[in-house]
CSV table of N, CA, C and O and ligand atoms in Angstrom, one decimal:
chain,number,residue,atom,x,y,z
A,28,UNK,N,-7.5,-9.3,34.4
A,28,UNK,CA,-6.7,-10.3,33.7
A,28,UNK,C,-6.9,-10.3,32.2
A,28,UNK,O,-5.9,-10.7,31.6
A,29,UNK,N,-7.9,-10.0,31.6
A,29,UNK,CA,-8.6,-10.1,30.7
A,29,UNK,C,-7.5,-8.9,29.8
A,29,UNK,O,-7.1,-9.0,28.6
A,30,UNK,N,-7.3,-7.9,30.6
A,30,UNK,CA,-7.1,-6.7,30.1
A,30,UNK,C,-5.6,-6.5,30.2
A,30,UNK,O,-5.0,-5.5,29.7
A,31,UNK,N,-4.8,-7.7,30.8
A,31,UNK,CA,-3.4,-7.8,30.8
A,31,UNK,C,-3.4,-8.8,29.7
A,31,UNK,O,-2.9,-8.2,28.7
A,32,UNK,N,-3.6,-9.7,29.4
A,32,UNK,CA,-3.7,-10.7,28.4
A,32,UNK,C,-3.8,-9.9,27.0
A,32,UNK,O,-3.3,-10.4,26.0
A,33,UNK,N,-4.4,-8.8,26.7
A,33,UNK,CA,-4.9,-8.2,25.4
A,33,UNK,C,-4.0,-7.2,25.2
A,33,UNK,O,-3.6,-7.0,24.0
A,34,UNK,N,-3.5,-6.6,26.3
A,34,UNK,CA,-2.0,-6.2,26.4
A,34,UNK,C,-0.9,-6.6,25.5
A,34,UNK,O,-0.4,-6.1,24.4
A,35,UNK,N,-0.8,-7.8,26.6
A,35,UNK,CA,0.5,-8.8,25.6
A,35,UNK,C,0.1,-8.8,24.1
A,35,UNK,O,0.7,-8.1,23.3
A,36,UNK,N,-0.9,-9.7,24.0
A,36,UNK,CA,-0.9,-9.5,23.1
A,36,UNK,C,-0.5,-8.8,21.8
A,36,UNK,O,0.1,-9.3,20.9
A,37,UNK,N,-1.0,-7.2,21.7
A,37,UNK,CA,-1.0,-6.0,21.3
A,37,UNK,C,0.7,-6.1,21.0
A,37,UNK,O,1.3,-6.3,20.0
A,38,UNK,N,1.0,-5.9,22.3
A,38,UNK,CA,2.4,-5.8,22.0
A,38,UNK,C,3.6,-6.7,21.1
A,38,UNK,O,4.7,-6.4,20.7
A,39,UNK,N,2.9,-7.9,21.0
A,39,UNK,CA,3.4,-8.8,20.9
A,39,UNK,C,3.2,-8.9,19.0
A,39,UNK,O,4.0,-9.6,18.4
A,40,UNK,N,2.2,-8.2,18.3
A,40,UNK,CA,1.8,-8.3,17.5
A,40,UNK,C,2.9,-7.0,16.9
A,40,UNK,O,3.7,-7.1,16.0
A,41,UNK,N,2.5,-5.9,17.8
A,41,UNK,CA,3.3,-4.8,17.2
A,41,UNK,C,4.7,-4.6,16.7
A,41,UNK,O,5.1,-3.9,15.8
A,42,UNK,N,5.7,-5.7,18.0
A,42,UNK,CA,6.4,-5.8,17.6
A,42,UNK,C,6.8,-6.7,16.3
A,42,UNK,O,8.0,-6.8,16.1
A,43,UNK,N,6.1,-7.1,15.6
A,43,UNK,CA,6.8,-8.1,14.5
A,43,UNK,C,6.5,-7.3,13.1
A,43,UNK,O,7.0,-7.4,12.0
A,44,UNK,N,5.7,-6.8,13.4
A,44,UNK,CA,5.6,-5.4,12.5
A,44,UNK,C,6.8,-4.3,12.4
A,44,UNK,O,7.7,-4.0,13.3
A,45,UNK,N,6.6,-3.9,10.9
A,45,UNK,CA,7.6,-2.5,10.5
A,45,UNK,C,6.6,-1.3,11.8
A,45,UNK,O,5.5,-1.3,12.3
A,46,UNK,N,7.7,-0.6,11.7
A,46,UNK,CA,7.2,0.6,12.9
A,46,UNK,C,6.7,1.6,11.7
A,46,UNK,O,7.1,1.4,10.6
A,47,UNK,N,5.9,2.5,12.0
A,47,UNK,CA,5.3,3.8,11.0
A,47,UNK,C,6.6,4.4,10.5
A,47,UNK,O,6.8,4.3,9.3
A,48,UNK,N,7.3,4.9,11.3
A,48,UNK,CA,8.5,5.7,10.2
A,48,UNK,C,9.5,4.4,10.0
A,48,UNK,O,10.7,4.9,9.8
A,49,UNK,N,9.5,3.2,9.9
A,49,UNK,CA,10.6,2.5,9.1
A,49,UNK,C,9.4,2.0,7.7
A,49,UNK,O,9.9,1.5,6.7
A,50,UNK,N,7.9,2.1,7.8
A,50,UNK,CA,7.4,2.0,6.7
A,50,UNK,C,7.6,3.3,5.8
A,50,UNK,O,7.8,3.4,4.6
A,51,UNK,N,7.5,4.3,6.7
A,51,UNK,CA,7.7,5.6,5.8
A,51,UNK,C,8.9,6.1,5.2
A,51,UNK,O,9.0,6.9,4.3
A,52,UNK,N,9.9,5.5,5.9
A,52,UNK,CA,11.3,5.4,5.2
A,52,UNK,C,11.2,4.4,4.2
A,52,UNK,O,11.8,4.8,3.2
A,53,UNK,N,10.8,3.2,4.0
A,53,UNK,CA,10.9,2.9,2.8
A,53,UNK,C,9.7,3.0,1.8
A,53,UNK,O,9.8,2.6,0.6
A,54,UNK,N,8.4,3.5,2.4
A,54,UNK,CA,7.8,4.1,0.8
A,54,UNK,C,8.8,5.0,0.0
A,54,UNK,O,9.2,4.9,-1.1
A,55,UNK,N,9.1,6.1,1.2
A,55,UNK,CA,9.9,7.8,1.0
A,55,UNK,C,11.4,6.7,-0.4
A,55,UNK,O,11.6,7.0,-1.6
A,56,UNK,N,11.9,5.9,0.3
A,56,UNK,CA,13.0,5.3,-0.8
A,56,UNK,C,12.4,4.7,-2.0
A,56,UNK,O,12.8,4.9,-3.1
A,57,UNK,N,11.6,4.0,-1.7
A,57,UNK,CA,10.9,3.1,-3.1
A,57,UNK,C,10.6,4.3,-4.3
A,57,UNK,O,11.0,4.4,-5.5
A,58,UNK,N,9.8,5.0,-3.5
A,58,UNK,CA,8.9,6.2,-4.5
A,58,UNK,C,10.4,6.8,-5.4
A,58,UNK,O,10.6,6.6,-6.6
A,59,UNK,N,11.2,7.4,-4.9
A,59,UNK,CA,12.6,8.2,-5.2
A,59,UNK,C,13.2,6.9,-5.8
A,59,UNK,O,14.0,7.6,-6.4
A,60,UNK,N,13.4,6.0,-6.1
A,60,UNK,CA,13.4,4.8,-7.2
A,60,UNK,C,13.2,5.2,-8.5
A,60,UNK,O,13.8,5.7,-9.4
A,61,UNK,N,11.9,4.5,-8.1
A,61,UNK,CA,10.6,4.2,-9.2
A,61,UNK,C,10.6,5.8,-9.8
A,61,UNK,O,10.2,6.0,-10.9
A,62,UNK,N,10.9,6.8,-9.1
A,62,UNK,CA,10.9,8.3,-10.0
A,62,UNK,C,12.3,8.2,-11.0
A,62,UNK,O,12.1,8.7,-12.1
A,63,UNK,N,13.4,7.8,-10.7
A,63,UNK,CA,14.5,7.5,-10.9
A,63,UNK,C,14.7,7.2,-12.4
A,63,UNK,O,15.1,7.8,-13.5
A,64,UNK,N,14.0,5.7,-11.7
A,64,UNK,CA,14.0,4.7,-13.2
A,64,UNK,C,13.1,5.3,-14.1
A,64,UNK,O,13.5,5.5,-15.3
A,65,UNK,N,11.8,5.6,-13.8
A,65,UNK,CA,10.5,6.2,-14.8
A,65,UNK,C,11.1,7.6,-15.4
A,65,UNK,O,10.7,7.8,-16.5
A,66,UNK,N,11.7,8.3,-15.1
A,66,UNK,CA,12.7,9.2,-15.9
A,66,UNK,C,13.5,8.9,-16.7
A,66,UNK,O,13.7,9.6,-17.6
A,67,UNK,N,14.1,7.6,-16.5
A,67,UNK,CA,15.2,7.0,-17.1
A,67,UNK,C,15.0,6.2,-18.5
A,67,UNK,O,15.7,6.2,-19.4
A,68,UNK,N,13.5,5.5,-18.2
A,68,UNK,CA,12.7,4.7,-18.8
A,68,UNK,C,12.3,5.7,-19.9
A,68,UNK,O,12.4,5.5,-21.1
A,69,UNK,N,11.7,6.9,-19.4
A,69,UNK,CA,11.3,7.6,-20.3
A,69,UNK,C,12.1,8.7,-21.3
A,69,UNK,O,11.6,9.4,-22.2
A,70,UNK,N,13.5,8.6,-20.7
A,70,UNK,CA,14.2,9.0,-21.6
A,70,UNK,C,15.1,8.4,-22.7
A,70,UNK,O,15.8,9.0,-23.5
A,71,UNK,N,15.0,7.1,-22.6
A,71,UNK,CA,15.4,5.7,-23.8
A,71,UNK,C,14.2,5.6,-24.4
A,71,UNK,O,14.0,6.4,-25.4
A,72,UNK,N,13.3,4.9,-24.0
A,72,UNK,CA,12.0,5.4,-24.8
A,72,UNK,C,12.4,6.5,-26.2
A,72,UNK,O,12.5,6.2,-27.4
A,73,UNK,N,12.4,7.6,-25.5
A,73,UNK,CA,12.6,8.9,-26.7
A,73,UNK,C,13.9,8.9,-27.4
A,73,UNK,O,14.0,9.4,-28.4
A,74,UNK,N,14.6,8.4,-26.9
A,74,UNK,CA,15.9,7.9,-27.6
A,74,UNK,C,15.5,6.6,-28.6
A,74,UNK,O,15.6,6.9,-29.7
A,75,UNK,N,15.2,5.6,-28.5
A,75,UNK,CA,14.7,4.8,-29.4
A,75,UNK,C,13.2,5.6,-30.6
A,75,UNK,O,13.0,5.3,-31.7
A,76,UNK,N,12.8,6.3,-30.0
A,76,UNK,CA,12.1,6.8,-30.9
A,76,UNK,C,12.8,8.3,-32.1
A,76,UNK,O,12.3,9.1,-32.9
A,77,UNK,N,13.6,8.1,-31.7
A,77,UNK,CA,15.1,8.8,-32.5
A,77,UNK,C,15.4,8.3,-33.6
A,77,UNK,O,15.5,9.0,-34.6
A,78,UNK,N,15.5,7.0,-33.6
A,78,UNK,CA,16.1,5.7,-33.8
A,78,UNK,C,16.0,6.0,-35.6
A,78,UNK,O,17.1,6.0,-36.2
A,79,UNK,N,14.7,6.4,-36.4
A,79,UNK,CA,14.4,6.5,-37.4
A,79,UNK,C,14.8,8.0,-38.0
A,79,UNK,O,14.0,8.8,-38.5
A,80,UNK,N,15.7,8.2,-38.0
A,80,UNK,CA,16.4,9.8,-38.2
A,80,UNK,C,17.4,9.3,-38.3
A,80,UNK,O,18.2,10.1,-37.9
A,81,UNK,N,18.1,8.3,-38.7
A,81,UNK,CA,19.2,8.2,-38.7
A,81,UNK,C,19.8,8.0,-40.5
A,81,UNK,O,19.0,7.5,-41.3
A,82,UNK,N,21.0,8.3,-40.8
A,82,UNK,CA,20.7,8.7,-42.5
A,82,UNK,C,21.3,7.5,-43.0
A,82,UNK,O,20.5,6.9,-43.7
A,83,UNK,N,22.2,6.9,-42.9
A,83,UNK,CA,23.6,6.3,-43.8
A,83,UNK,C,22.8,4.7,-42.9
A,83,UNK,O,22.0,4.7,-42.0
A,84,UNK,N,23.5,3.1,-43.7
A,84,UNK,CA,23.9,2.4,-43.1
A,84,UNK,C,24.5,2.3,-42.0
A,84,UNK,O,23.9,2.0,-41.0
A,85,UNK,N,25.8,2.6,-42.2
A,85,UNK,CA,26.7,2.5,-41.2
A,85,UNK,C,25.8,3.1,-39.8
A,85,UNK,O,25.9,2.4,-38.8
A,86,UNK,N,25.1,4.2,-39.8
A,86,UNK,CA,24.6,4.5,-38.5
A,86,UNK,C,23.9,3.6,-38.0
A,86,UNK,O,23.9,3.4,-36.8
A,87,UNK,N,23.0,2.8,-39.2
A,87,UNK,CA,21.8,2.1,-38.9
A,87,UNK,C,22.5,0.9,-37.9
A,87,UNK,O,22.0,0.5,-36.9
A,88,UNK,N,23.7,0.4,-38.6
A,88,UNK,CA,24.3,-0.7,-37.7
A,88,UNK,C,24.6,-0.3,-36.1
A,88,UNK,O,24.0,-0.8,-35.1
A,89,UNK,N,25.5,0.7,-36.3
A,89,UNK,CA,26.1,1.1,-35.1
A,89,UNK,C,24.7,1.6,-33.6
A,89,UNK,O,24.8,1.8,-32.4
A,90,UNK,N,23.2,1.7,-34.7
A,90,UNK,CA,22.4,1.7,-33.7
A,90,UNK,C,21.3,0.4,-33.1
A,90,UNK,O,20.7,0.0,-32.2
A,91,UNK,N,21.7,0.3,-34.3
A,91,UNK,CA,20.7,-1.5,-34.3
A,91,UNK,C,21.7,-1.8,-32.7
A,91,UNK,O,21.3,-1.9,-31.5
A,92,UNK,N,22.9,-2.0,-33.1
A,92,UNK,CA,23.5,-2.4,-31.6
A,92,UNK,C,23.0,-1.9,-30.6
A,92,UNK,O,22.1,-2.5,-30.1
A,93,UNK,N,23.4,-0.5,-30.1
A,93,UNK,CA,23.1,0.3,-29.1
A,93,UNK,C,21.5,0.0,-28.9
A,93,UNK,O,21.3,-0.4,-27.8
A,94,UNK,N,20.6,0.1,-29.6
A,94,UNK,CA,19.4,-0.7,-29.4
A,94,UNK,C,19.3,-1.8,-28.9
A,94,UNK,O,18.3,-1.9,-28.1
A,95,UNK,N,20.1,-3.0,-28.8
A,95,UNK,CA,19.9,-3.9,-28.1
A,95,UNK,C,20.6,-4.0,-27.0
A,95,UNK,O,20.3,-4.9,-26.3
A,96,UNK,N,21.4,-3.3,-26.7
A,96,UNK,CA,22.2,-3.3,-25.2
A,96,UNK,C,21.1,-2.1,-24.3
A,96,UNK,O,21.1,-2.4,-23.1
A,97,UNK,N,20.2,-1.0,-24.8
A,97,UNK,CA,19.4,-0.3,-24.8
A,97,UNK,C,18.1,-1.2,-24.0
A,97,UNK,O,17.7,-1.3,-22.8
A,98,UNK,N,17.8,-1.8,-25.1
A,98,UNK,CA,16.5,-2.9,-24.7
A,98,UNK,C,16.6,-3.8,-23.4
A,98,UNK,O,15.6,-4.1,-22.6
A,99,UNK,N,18.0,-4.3,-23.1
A,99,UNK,CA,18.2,-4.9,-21.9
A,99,UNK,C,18.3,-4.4,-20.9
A,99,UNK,O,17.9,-4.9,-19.8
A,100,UNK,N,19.0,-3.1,-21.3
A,100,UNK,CA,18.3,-2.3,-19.8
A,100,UNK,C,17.3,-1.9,-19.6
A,100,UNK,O,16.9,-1.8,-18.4
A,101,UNK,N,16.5,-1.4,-20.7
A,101,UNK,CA,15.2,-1.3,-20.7
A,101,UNK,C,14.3,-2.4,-19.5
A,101,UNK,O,13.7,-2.2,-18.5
A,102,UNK,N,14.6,-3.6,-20.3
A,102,UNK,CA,14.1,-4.9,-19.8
A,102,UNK,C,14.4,-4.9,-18.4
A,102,UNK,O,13.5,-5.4,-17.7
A,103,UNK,N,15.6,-4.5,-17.8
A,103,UNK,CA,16.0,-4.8,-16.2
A,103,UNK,C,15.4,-4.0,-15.8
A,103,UNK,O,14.7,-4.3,-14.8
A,104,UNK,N,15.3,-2.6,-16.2
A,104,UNK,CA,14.4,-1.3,-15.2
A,104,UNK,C,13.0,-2.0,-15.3
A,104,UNK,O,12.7,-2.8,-14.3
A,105,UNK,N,12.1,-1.9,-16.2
A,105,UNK,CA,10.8,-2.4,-16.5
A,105,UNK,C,10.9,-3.5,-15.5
A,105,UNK,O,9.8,-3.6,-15.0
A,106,UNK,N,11.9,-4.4,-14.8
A,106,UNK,CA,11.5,-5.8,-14.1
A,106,UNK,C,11.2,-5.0,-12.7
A,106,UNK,O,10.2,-5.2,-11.9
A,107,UNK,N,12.3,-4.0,-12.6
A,107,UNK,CA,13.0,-3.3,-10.8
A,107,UNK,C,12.2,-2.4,-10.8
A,107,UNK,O,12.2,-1.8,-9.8
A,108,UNK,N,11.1,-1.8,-11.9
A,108,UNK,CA,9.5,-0.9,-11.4
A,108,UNK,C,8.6,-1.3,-10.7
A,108,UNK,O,8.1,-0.9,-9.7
A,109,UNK,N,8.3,-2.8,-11.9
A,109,UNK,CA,7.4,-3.8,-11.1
A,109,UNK,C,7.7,-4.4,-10.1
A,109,UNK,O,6.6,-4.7,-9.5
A,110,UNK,N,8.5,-4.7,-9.7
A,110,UNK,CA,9.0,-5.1,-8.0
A,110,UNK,C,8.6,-3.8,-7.2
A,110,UNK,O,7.6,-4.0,-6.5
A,111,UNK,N,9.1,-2.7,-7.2
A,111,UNK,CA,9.1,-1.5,-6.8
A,111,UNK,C,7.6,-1.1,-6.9
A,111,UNK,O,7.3,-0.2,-6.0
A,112,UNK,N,6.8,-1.3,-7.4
A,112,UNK,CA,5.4,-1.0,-7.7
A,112,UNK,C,4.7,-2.1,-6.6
A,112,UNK,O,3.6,-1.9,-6.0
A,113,UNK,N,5.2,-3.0,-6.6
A,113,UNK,CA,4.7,-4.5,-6.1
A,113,UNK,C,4.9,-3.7,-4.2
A,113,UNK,O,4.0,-3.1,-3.6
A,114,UNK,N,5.6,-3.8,-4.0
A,114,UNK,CA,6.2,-3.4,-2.5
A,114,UNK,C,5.5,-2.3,-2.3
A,114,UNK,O,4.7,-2.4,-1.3
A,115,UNK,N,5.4,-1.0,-2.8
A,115,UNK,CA,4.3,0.1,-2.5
A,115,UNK,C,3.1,-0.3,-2.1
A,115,UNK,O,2.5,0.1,-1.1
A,116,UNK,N,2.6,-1.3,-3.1
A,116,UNK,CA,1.1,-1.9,-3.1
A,116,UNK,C,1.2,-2.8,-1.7
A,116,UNK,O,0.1,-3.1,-1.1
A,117,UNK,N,2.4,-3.2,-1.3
A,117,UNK,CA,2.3,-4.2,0.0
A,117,UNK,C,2.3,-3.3,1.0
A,117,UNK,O,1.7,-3.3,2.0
A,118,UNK,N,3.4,-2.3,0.5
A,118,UNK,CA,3.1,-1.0,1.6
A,118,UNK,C,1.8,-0.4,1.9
A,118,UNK,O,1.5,0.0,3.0
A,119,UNK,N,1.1,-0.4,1.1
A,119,UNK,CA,-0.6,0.2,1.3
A,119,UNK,C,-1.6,-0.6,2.0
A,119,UNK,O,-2.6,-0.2,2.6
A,120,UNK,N,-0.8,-2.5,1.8
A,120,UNK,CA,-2.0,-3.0,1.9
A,120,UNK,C,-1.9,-3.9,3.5
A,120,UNK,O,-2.6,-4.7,4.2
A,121,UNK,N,-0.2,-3.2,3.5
A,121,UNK,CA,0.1,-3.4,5.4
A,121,UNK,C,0.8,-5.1,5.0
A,121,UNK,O,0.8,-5.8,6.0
A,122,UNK,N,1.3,-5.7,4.0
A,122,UNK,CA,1.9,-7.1,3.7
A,122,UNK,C,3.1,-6.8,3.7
A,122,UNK,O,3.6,-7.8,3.2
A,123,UNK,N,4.1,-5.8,4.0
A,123,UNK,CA,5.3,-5.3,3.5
A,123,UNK,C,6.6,-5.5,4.5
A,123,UNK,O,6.8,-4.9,5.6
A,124,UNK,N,7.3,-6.6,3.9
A,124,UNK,CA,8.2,-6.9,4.6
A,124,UNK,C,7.8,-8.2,5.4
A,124,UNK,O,8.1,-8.2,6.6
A,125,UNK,N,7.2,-9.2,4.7
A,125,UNK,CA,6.4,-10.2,5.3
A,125,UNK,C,6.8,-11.1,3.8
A,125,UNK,O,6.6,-10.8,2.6
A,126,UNK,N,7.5,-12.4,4.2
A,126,UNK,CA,8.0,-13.1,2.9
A,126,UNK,C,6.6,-14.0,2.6
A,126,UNK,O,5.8,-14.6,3.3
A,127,UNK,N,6.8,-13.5,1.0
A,127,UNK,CA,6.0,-14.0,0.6
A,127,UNK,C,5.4,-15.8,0.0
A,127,UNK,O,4.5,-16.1,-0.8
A,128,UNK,N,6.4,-16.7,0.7
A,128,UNK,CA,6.4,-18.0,1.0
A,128,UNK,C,5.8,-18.3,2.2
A,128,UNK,O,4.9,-19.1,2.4
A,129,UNK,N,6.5,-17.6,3.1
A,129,UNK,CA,6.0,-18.8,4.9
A,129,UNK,C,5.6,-17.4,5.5
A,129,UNK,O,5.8,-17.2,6.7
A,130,UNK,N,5.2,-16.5,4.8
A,130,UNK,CA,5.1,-15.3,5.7
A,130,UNK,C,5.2,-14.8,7.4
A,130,UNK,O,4.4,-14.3,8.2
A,131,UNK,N,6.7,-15.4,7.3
A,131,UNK,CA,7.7,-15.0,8.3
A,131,UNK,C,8.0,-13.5,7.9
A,131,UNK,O,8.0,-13.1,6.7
A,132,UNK,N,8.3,-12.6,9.4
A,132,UNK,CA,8.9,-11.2,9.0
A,132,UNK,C,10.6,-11.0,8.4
A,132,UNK,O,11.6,-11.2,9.0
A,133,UNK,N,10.5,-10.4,7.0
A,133,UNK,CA,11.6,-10.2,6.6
A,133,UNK,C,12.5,-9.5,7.5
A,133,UNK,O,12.0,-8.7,8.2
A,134,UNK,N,14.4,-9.7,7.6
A,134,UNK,CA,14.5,-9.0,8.6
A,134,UNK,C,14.9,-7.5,7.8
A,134,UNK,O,15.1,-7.3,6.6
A,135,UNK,N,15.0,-6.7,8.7
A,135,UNK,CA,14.8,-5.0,8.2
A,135,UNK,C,16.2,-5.0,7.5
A,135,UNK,O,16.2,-5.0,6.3
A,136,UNK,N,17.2,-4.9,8.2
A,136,UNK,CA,18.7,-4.9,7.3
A,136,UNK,C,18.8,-5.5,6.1
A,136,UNK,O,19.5,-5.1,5.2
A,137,UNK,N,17.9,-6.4,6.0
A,137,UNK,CA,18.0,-6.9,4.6
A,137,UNK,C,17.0,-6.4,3.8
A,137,UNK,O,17.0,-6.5,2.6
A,138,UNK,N,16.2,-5.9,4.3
A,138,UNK,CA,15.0,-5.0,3.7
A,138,UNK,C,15.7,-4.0,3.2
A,138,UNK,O,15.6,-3.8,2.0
A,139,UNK,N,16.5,-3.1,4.1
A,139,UNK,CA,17.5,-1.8,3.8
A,139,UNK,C,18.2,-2.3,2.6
A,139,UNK,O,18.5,-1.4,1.8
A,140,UNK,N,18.6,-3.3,2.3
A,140,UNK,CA,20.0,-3.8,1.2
A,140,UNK,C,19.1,-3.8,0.1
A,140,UNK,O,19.3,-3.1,-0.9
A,141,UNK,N,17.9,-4.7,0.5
A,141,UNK,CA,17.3,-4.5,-0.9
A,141,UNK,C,15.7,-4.5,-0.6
A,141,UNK,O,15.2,-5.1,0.4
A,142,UNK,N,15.2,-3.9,-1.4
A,142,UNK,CA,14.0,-2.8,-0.5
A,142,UNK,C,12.6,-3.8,-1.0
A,142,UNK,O,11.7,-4.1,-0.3
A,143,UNK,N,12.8,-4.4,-2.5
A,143,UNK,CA,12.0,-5.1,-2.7
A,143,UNK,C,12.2,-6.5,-2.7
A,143,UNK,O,11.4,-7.3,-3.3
A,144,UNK,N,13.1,-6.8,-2.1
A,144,UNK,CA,12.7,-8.1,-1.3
A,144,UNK,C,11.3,-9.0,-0.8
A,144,UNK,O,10.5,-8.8,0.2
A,145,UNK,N,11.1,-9.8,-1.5
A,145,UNK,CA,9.5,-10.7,-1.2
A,145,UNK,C,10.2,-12.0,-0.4
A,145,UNK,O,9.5,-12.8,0.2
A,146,UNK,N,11.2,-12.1,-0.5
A,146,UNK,CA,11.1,-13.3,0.7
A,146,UNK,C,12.4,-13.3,1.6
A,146,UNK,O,13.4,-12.6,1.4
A,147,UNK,N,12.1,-14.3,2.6
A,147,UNK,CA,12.9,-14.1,3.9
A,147,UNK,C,14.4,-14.5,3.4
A,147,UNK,O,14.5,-14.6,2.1
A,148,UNK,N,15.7,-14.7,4.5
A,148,UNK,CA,16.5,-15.2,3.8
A,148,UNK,C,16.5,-16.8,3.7
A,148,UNK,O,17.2,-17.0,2.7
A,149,UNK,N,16.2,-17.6,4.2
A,149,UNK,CA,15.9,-18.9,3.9
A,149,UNK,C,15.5,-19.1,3.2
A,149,UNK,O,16.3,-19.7,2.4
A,150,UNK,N,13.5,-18.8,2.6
A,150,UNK,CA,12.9,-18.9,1.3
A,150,UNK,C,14.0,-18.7,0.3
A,150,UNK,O,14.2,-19.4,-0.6
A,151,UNK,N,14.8,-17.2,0.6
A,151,UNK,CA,15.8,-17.5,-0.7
A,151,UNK,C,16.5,-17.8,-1.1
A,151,UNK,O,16.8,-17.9,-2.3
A,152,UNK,N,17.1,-18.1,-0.1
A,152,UNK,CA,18.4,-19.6,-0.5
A,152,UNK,C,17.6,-20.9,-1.0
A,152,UNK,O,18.1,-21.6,-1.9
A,153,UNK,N,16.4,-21.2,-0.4
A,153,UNK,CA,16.1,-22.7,-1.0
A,153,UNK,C,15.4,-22.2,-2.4
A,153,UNK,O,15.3,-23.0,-3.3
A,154,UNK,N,15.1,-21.2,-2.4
A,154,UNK,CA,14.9,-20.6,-4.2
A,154,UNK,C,16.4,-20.8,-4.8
A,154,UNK,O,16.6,-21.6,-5.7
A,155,UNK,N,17.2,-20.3,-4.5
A,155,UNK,CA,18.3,-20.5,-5.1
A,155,UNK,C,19.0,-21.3,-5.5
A,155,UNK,O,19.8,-21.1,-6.4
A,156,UNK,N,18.8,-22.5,-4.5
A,156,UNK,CA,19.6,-23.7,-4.3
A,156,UNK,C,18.8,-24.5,-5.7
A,156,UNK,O,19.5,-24.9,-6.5
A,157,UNK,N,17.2,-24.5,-5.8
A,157,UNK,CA,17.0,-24.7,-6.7
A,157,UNK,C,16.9,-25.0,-8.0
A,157,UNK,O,16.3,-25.9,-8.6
A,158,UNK,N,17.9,-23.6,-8.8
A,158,UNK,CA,18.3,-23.2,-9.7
A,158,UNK,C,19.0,-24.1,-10.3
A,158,UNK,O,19.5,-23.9,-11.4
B,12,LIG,ZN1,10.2,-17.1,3.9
């Protein structure tokens, strides 16, 4: 009896969990990301460090702009690493795909849409509604 009971259990646990290869599908996506952007990141970077080569006014203007439309994407990649860095670390530490409010299981389709998702869809509507 004892040994049917620990059963269920088991099972019952396993199921609410990501399966080994739907976690390894989305480390395998996060990582191919984060390689993405950190390329991307690292290639504005060296483009802003360009920045001081430039000869005339007029360039200085025309880059001062491109600099700040630069910086904001800058600023959005730098946010979608750390999310992306965040979720690996949940991936490691087995919390992944578990909202980080009422830690209810995220559901997977929406995990697939967006990979670093921290909360269920509820949590995020009442985050939202908030606003
Ligand atoms: Zn939630």
């Amino acid at each position: 009896m004892t040994i049917a009971l620990d059963t269920n259990y088991y099972n019952q646990n396993f199921d609410e969990q990501l399966s080994q290869e739907e976690l390894l599908f989305f480390k395998q996506e996060l990582e191919k990301q984060k390689e993405k952007i950190q390329k991307n990141l690292d290639k504005k970077i060296n483009e802003l460090n360009n920045y001081d080569e430039a000869k005339d006014e007029a360039d200085h203007a025309t880059i001062a702009i491109d600099n700040l439309t630069s910086n904001t994407i800058l600023k959005e990649q730098q946010k979608t690493l750390i999310k992306i860095q965040r979720s690996l670390n949940k991936i490691a530490l087995g919390t992944y795909g578990i909202c980080t409010l009422c830690e209810e299981k995220i559901n997977i389709e929406r995990l697939k849409i967006q990979m670093f998702s921290e909360y269920c869809v509820s949590c995020r509507n009442e985050l939202d509604n908030r606003r």
